[in-house]
Amino acid sequence: MSLRGQAIGGVFWTVADAFVLRGMTFIASIILARWLGPSEFGLVGMMTVFIALGTTLTDSGLTASLIRTKERDQRDYTTVFWLNLGMSLFIYIVLFFSAPYIALFFKQEVLVGLIRIYTLGFIISAFSAVQLAKLTANLEFKKIAKLNVPGTIIGTSIGLVLGYYNYGAYAVVYMYLSIQIIQSFMLWMMSNWRPVFSFSKDRAEYHYKFGYKLMLSNVIGIVFQNIYDIIIGRVYSVKVLGYYERSHSFNNFPISMITSVMSKVTYPLLSSIQDDKLQLGIVYRKILRLTFFIVAPLMTIAAAIAEPLFQLMLGDAWLPAVPFFQIICLSTMFFPIHAFNLNVFMVYGRSDLFLKLEVIKKIVIIGSIVIGFYFGIYGLLWGSVVTSYISLIINTHYSADMINYSQKQQFNDMLPILVFALISSGGVFLFNEYVQFNLNIVQVILGSILGGVTYLVLNYLIKSEPLMYSISLIKEKIK
């Protein structure tokens, strides 16, 4: 199959995995939010940073190194497997004994049991990390999507049953843990690879030389990505953290799905053409423009319809979360672009630069938090918007030379898309202000249609390249 065919096929099946299967988890979490309320999800938010940190430390950047390695053999796979498993056991033990201190920090004793159960997922995922890396490296996204089906269906069902019987935050924990168990089991059973009792010091050094810098970068990124959960959970009430957690999760679902889809496909894809800088630059430019063409209107229109959307999906009890969500939409709009730029550093083995830039960006975040804290929780949230845009400037500056795609060219390609998205969402804001319907679902649907049609028409008038490319892909599929 051609490179273009592999990319399109990879995107299709990764989209199916992300938006259909993970969409089921997202819908289940919405139902649980209506049943459980903000305080229970505030407890989930308090654990988020520790779960994310544990996941990153367990992997240590090793699977990313495995994917980018052109000549992989049994020594690579087996060594990474035992490293991941050993690290997962170590991290679980550390968090098991740290759980009481974490609970004391947040003044929530119930966190002790929640953390000790939730973190079992590190060990479970480590058993199938290599199998998943092998499938990803070979662009077998169709197989990954199919293997994820049983876990998603069973796991979300368990979560909903426990939520219905009022198990509180444990319903959310057991839902995600059940999904991990079944998905790992499916990956293990359907893979023809098995570890052997051997370990290569040379391969361990090779993969850690690349992976540890990536791991440190990710650790820094996760701490600062979740620092708002930590600050809000410590300074404000668990209910306020619940509002923030759901707002962030609502926003994070489409953003993380799009970023995950494109990153999973583009990282092995760009790695396969890393020796052809010209070709890599052309492919990267198409990916960036097409992704931002989708993300920009999605986030701005979502912010415009936030109030009727929250009333419809979560109920009136969650309305204080609406302004949180609207600000976060502006903050995360460029996250997929951040991810693509960072993928370039990984493709060329520049994990050292990856780490250096993460340190610089986190210094900027610290400054924004110190300033924003004096203006309350909204000051913190607006500070995250500013730091997101500064991070974009930093990332695009350093990736430009690697792919012959200058920072100015990247900004020029994104500018008209952003302008049209803002115009379209502005129209939706005015529509919601002056045209009111009794049913929130009608308000959401009509507002979305108005914003979407306006955006597409504006792009069609100038024959924007991402729109024309999308139309050509659709025509190909129809023929």
PDB file of C-alpha atoms in Angstrom, residues 114-280:
ATOM      1  CA  LEU A 114      -9.150   5.019  45.273  1.00  0.00           C
ATOM      2  CA  ILE A 115      -5.465   5.529  44.459  1.00  0.00           C
ATOM      3  CA  ARG A 116      -4.422   2.026  45.532  1.00  0.00           C
ATOM      4  CA  ILE A 117      -7.007   0.473  43.229  1.00  0.00           C
ATOM      5  CA  TYR A 118      -6.709   2.868  40.265  1.00  0.00           C
ATOM      6  CA  THR A 119      -2.916   2.553  40.030  1.00  0.00           C
ATOM      7  CA  LEU A 120      -3.151  -1.192  39.414  1.00  0.00           C
ATOM      8  CA  GLY A 121      -3.690  -0.082  35.827  1.00  0.00           C
ATOM      9  CA  PHE A 122       0.057   0.588  35.494  1.00  0.00           C
ATOM     10  CA  ILE A 123       0.893  -3.084  35.908  1.00  0.00           C
ATOM     11  CA  ILE A 124      -1.981  -4.216  33.684  1.00  0.00           C
ATOM     12  CA  SER A 125      -0.991  -1.907  30.805  1.00  0.00           C
ATOM     13  CA  ALA A 126       2.683  -2.878  31.034  1.00  0.00           C
ATOM     14  CA  PHE A 127       1.813  -6.459  30.037  1.00  0.00           C
ATOM     15  CA  SER A 128       0.558  -5.311  26.608  1.00  0.00           C
ATOM     16  CA  ALA A 129       2.670  -2.201  25.926  1.00  0.00           C
ATOM     17  CA  VAL A 130       5.026  -3.980  23.514  1.00  0.00           C
ATOM     18  CA  GLN A 131       2.178  -5.661  21.627  1.00  0.00           C
ATOM     19  CA  LEU A 132       0.540  -2.271  21.155  1.00  0.00           C
ATOM     20  CA  ALA A 133       3.834  -0.695  20.062  1.00  0.00           C
ATOM     21  CA  LYS A 134       4.356  -3.429  17.450  1.00  0.00           C
ATOM     22  CA  LEU A 135       0.903  -2.853  15.960  1.00  0.00           C
ATOM     23  CA  THR A 136       1.414   0.929  15.971  1.00  0.00           C
ATOM     24  CA  ALA A 137       4.832   0.702  14.319  1.00  0.00           C
ATOM     25  CA  ASN A 138       3.324  -1.460  11.561  1.00  0.00           C
ATOM     26  CA  LEU A 139       0.385   0.964  11.143  1.00  0.00           C
ATOM     27  CA  GLU A 140      -2.104  -1.800  12.041  1.00  0.00           C
ATOM     28  CA  PHE A 141      -4.679   0.617  13.436  1.00  0.00           C
ATOM     29  CA  LYS A 142      -7.623  -1.444  12.158  1.00  0.00           C
ATOM     30  CA  LYS A 143      -6.554  -4.350  14.348  1.00  0.00           C
ATOM     31  CA  ILE A 144      -6.041  -2.068  17.365  1.00  0.00           C
ATOM     32  CA  ALA A 145      -9.543  -0.624  16.965  1.00  0.00           C
ATOM     33  CA  LYS A 146     -11.134  -4.081  16.804  1.00  0.00           C
ATOM     34  CA  LEU A 147      -9.224  -5.335  19.838  1.00  0.00           C
ATOM     35  CA  ASN A 148     -10.450  -2.350  21.868  1.00  0.00           C
ATOM     36  CA  VAL A 149     -14.152  -3.136  21.311  1.00  0.00           C
ATOM     37  CA  PRO A 150     -14.747  -5.754  24.064  1.00  0.00           C
ATOM     38  CA  GLY A 151     -12.949  -3.751  26.757  1.00  0.00           C
ATOM     39  CA  THR A 152     -14.850  -0.579  25.991  1.00  0.00           C
ATOM     40  CA  ILE A 153     -18.269  -2.230  26.001  1.00  0.00           C
ATOM     41  CA  ILE A 154     -17.722  -4.284  29.153  1.00  0.00           C
ATOM     42  CA  GLY A 155     -15.830  -1.584  31.041  1.00  0.00           C
ATOM     43  CA  THR A 156     -18.384   1.175  30.459  1.00  0.00           C
ATOM     44  CA  SER A 157     -21.191  -1.226  31.399  1.00  0.00           C
ATOM     45  CA  ILE A 158     -19.477  -2.002  34.714  1.00  0.00           C
ATOM     46  CA  GLY A 159     -18.988   1.700  35.409  1.00  0.00           C
ATOM     47  CA  LEU A 160     -22.644   2.534  34.718  1.00  0.00           C
ATOM     48  CA  VAL A 161     -23.947  -0.293  36.890  1.00  0.00           C
ATOM     49  CA  LEU A 162     -21.738   0.787  39.804  1.00  0.00           C
ATOM     50  CA  GLY A 163     -22.720   4.421  39.270  1.00  0.00           C
ATOM     51  CA  TYR A 164     -26.416   3.512  39.298  1.00  0.00           C
ATOM     52  CA  TYR A 165     -25.949   1.747  42.637  1.00  0.00           C
ATOM     53  CA  ASN A 166     -24.182   4.834  44.020  1.00  0.00           C
ATOM     54  CA  TYR A 167     -20.589   3.612  44.302  1.00  0.00           C
ATOM     55  CA  GLY A 168     -19.399   7.205  43.892  1.00  0.00           C
ATOM     56  CA  ALA A 169     -15.908   7.820  42.510  1.00  0.00           C
ATOM     57  CA  TYR A 170     -15.226   4.066  42.651  1.00  0.00           C
ATOM     58  CA  ALA A 171     -17.625   3.670  39.698  1.00  0.00           C
ATOM     59  CA  VAL A 172     -15.311   5.811  37.546  1.00  0.00           C
ATOM     60  CA  VAL A 173     -12.182   4.032  38.805  1.00  0.00           C
ATOM     61  CA  TYR A 174     -13.537   0.532  38.160  1.00  0.00           C
ATOM     62  CA  MET A 175     -14.801   1.581  34.720  1.00  0.00           C
ATOM     63  CA  TYR A 176     -11.346   2.651  33.525  1.00  0.00           C
ATOM     64  CA  LEU A 177      -9.622  -0.258  35.245  1.00  0.00           C
ATOM     65  CA  SER A 178     -11.978  -2.786  33.638  1.00  0.00           C
ATOM     66  CA  ILE A 179     -11.331  -1.286  30.201  1.00  0.00           C
ATOM     67  CA  GLN A 180      -7.562  -1.587  30.726  1.00  0.00           C
ATOM     68  CA  ILE A 181      -7.756  -5.184  31.912  1.00  0.00           C
ATOM     69  CA  ILE A 182      -9.811  -6.411  28.972  1.00  0.00           C
ATOM     70  CA  GLN A 183      -7.910  -4.392  26.341  1.00  0.00           C
ATOM     71  CA  SER A 184      -4.578  -5.709  27.653  1.00  0.00           C
ATOM     72  CA  PHE A 185      -5.945  -9.249  27.666  1.00  0.00           C
ATOM     73  CA  MET A 186      -7.128  -8.906  24.041  1.00  0.00           C
ATOM     74  CA  LEU A 187      -3.798  -7.479  22.885  1.00  0.00           C
ATOM     75  CA  TRP A 188      -1.918 -10.281  24.628  1.00  0.00           C
ATOM     76  CA  MET A 189      -4.121 -13.097  23.322  1.00  0.00           C
ATOM     77  CA  MET A 190      -4.295 -11.867  19.713  1.00  0.00           C
ATOM     78  CA  SER A 191      -0.598 -11.087  19.367  1.00  0.00           C
ATOM     79  CA  ASN A 192       1.857 -13.714  18.139  1.00  0.00           C
ATOM     80  CA  TRP A 193       4.682 -12.131  20.149  1.00  0.00           C
ATOM     81  CA  ARG A 194       5.681 -13.421  23.576  1.00  0.00           C
ATOM     82  CA  PRO A 195       8.526 -12.263  25.836  1.00  0.00           C
ATOM     83  CA  VAL A 196      11.375 -14.601  26.658  1.00  0.00           C
ATOM     84  CA  PHE A 197      13.481 -14.676  29.814  1.00  0.00           C
ATOM     85  CA  SER A 198      16.351 -12.619  28.458  1.00  0.00           C
ATOM     86  CA  PHE A 199      17.570  -9.051  28.778  1.00  0.00           C
ATOM     87  CA  SER A 200      19.930  -7.057  26.584  1.00  0.00           C
ATOM     88  CA  LYS A 201      21.915  -4.380  28.373  1.00  0.00           C
ATOM     89  CA  ASP A 202      22.931  -2.837  25.047  1.00  0.00           C
ATOM     90  CA  ARG A 203      19.327  -2.537  23.839  1.00  0.00           C
ATOM     91  CA  ALA A 204      18.233  -1.168  27.213  1.00  0.00           C
ATOM     92  CA  GLU A 205      20.901   1.547  27.021  1.00  0.00           C
ATOM     93  CA  TYR A 206      19.962   2.326  23.421  1.00  0.00           C
ATOM     94  CA  HIS A 207      16.263   2.777  24.168  1.00  0.00           C
ATOM     95  CA  TYR A 208      16.787   4.587  27.464  1.00  0.00           C
ATOM     96  CA  LYS A 209      19.247   6.989  25.846  1.00  0.00           C
ATOM     97  CA  PHE A 210      16.379   8.206  23.683  1.00  0.00           C
ATOM     98  CA  GLY A 211      13.522   7.493  26.071  1.00  0.00           C
ATOM     99  CA  TYR A 212      14.665   8.999  29.359  1.00  0.00           C
ATOM    100  CA  LYS A 213      14.788  12.543  27.981  1.00  0.00           C
ATOM    101  CA  LEU A 214      11.388  12.056  26.457  1.00  0.00           C
ATOM    102  CA  MET A 215      10.166  10.669  29.783  1.00  0.00           C
ATOM    103  CA  LEU A 216      11.521  13.653  31.724  1.00  0.00           C
ATOM    104  CA  SER A 217       9.892  15.988  29.201  1.00  0.00           C
ATOM    105  CA  ASN A 218       6.577  14.188  29.603  1.00  0.00           C
ATOM    106  CA  VAL A 219       6.840  14.200  33.395  1.00  0.00           C
ATOM    107  CA  ILE A 220       7.394  17.939  33.387  1.00  0.00           C
ATOM    108  CA  GLY A 221       4.559  18.356  30.902  1.00  0.00           C
ATOM    109  CA  ILE A 222       2.137  16.243  32.951  1.00  0.00           C
ATOM    110  CA  VAL A 223       2.927  17.994  36.224  1.00  0.00           C
ATOM    111  CA  PHE A 224       2.274  21.372  34.671  1.00  0.00           C
ATOM    112  CA  GLN A 225      -0.668  20.168  32.611  1.00  0.00           C
ATOM    113  CA  ASN A 226      -2.311  19.002  35.827  1.00  0.00           C
ATOM    114  CA  ILE A 227      -0.971  21.690  38.114  1.00  0.00           C
ATOM    115  CA  TYR A 228      -4.328  23.420  37.989  1.00  0.00           C
ATOM    116  CA  ASP A 229      -5.961  20.289  39.428  1.00  0.00           C
ATOM    117  CA  ILE A 230      -3.422  20.331  42.248  1.00  0.00           C
ATOM    118  CA  ILE A 231      -3.817  24.038  43.027  1.00  0.00           C
ATOM    119  CA  ILE A 232      -7.611  24.066  42.723  1.00  0.00           C
ATOM    120  CA  GLY A 233      -7.940  20.854  44.750  1.00  0.00           C
ATOM    121  CA  ARG A 234      -5.699  22.224  47.526  1.00  0.00           C
ATOM    122  CA  VAL A 235      -6.922  25.844  47.642  1.00  0.00           C
ATOM    123  CA  TYR A 236     -10.560  25.592  46.608  1.00  0.00           C
ATOM    124  CA  SER A 237     -13.352  23.131  47.404  1.00  0.00           C
ATOM    125  CA  VAL A 238     -13.651  19.629  45.950  1.00  0.00           C
ATOM    126  CA  LYS A 239     -16.805  20.830  44.155  1.00  0.00           C
ATOM    127  CA  VAL A 240     -14.919  23.629  42.362  1.00  0.00           C
ATOM    128  CA  LEU A 241     -12.324  21.074  41.288  1.00  0.00           C
ATOM    129  CA  GLY A 242     -15.217  18.933  40.034  1.00  0.00           C
ATOM    130  CA  TYR A 243     -16.383  21.826  37.838  1.00  0.00           C
ATOM    131  CA  TYR A 244     -12.869  22.252  36.478  1.00  0.00           C
ATOM    132  CA  GLU A 245     -12.337  18.502  35.988  1.00  0.00           C
ATOM    133  CA  ARG A 246     -15.524  18.046  33.949  1.00  0.00           C
ATOM    134  CA  SER A 247     -14.883  21.210  31.939  1.00  0.00           C
ATOM    135  CA  HIS A 248     -11.390  20.006  31.169  1.00  0.00           C
ATOM    136  CA  SER A 249     -12.634  16.496  30.338  1.00  0.00           C
ATOM    137  CA  PHE A 250     -15.365  17.847  28.062  1.00  0.00           C
ATOM    138  CA  ASN A 251     -12.772  19.891  26.242  1.00  0.00           C
ATOM    139  CA  ASN A 252     -10.143  17.177  26.366  1.00  0.00           C
ATOM    140  CA  PHE A 253     -12.301  14.544  24.692  1.00  0.00           C
ATOM    141  CA  PRO A 254     -12.303  16.012  21.164  1.00  0.00           C
ATOM    142  CA  ILE A 255      -8.871  17.624  21.523  1.00  0.00           C
ATOM    143  CA  SER A 256      -7.096  14.575  22.920  1.00  0.00           C
ATOM    144  CA  MET A 257      -8.871  12.300  20.455  1.00  0.00           C
ATOM    145  CA  ILE A 258      -7.830  14.397  17.454  1.00  0.00           C
ATOM    146  CA  THR A 259      -4.300  14.791  18.808  1.00  0.00           C
ATOM    147  CA  SER A 260      -4.069  11.081  19.604  1.00  0.00           C
ATOM    148  CA  VAL A 261      -5.416  10.070  16.201  1.00  0.00           C
ATOM    149  CA  MET A 262      -3.023  12.263  14.264  1.00  0.00           C
ATOM    150  CA  SER A 263      -0.023  11.632  16.510  1.00  0.00           C
ATOM    151  CA  LYS A 264      -0.450   7.852  16.444  1.00  0.00           C
ATOM    152  CA  VAL A 265      -0.603   7.876  12.662  1.00  0.00           C
ATOM    153  CA  THR A 266       1.916  10.631  11.931  1.00  0.00           C
ATOM    154  CA  TYR A 267       4.706   9.547  14.289  1.00  0.00           C
ATOM    155  CA  PRO A 268       5.369   6.171  12.624  1.00  0.00           C
ATOM    156  CA  LEU A 269       4.517   7.724   9.245  1.00  0.00           C
ATOM    157  CA  LEU A 270       7.001  10.603   9.610  1.00  0.00           C
ATOM    158  CA  SER A 271       9.564   8.210  11.095  1.00  0.00           C
ATOM    159  CA  SER A 272       9.377   6.125   7.915  1.00  0.00           C
ATOM    160  CA  ILE A 273      10.310   9.142   5.740  1.00  0.00           C
ATOM    161  CA  GLN A 274      12.713  10.859   8.157  1.00  0.00           C
ATOM    162  CA  ASP A 275      15.563  10.649   5.630  1.00  0.00           C
ATOM    163  CA  ASP A 276      13.621  12.708   3.047  1.00  0.00           C
ATOM    164  CA  LYS A 277      13.332  16.151   4.646  1.00  0.00           C
ATOM    165  CA  LEU A 278      11.516  17.655   1.655  1.00  0.00           C
ATOM    166  CA  GLN A 279       8.843  14.934   1.620  1.00  0.00           C
ATOM    167  CA  LEU A 280       8.503  15.109   5.400  1.00  0.00           C
TER     168      LEU A 280
END
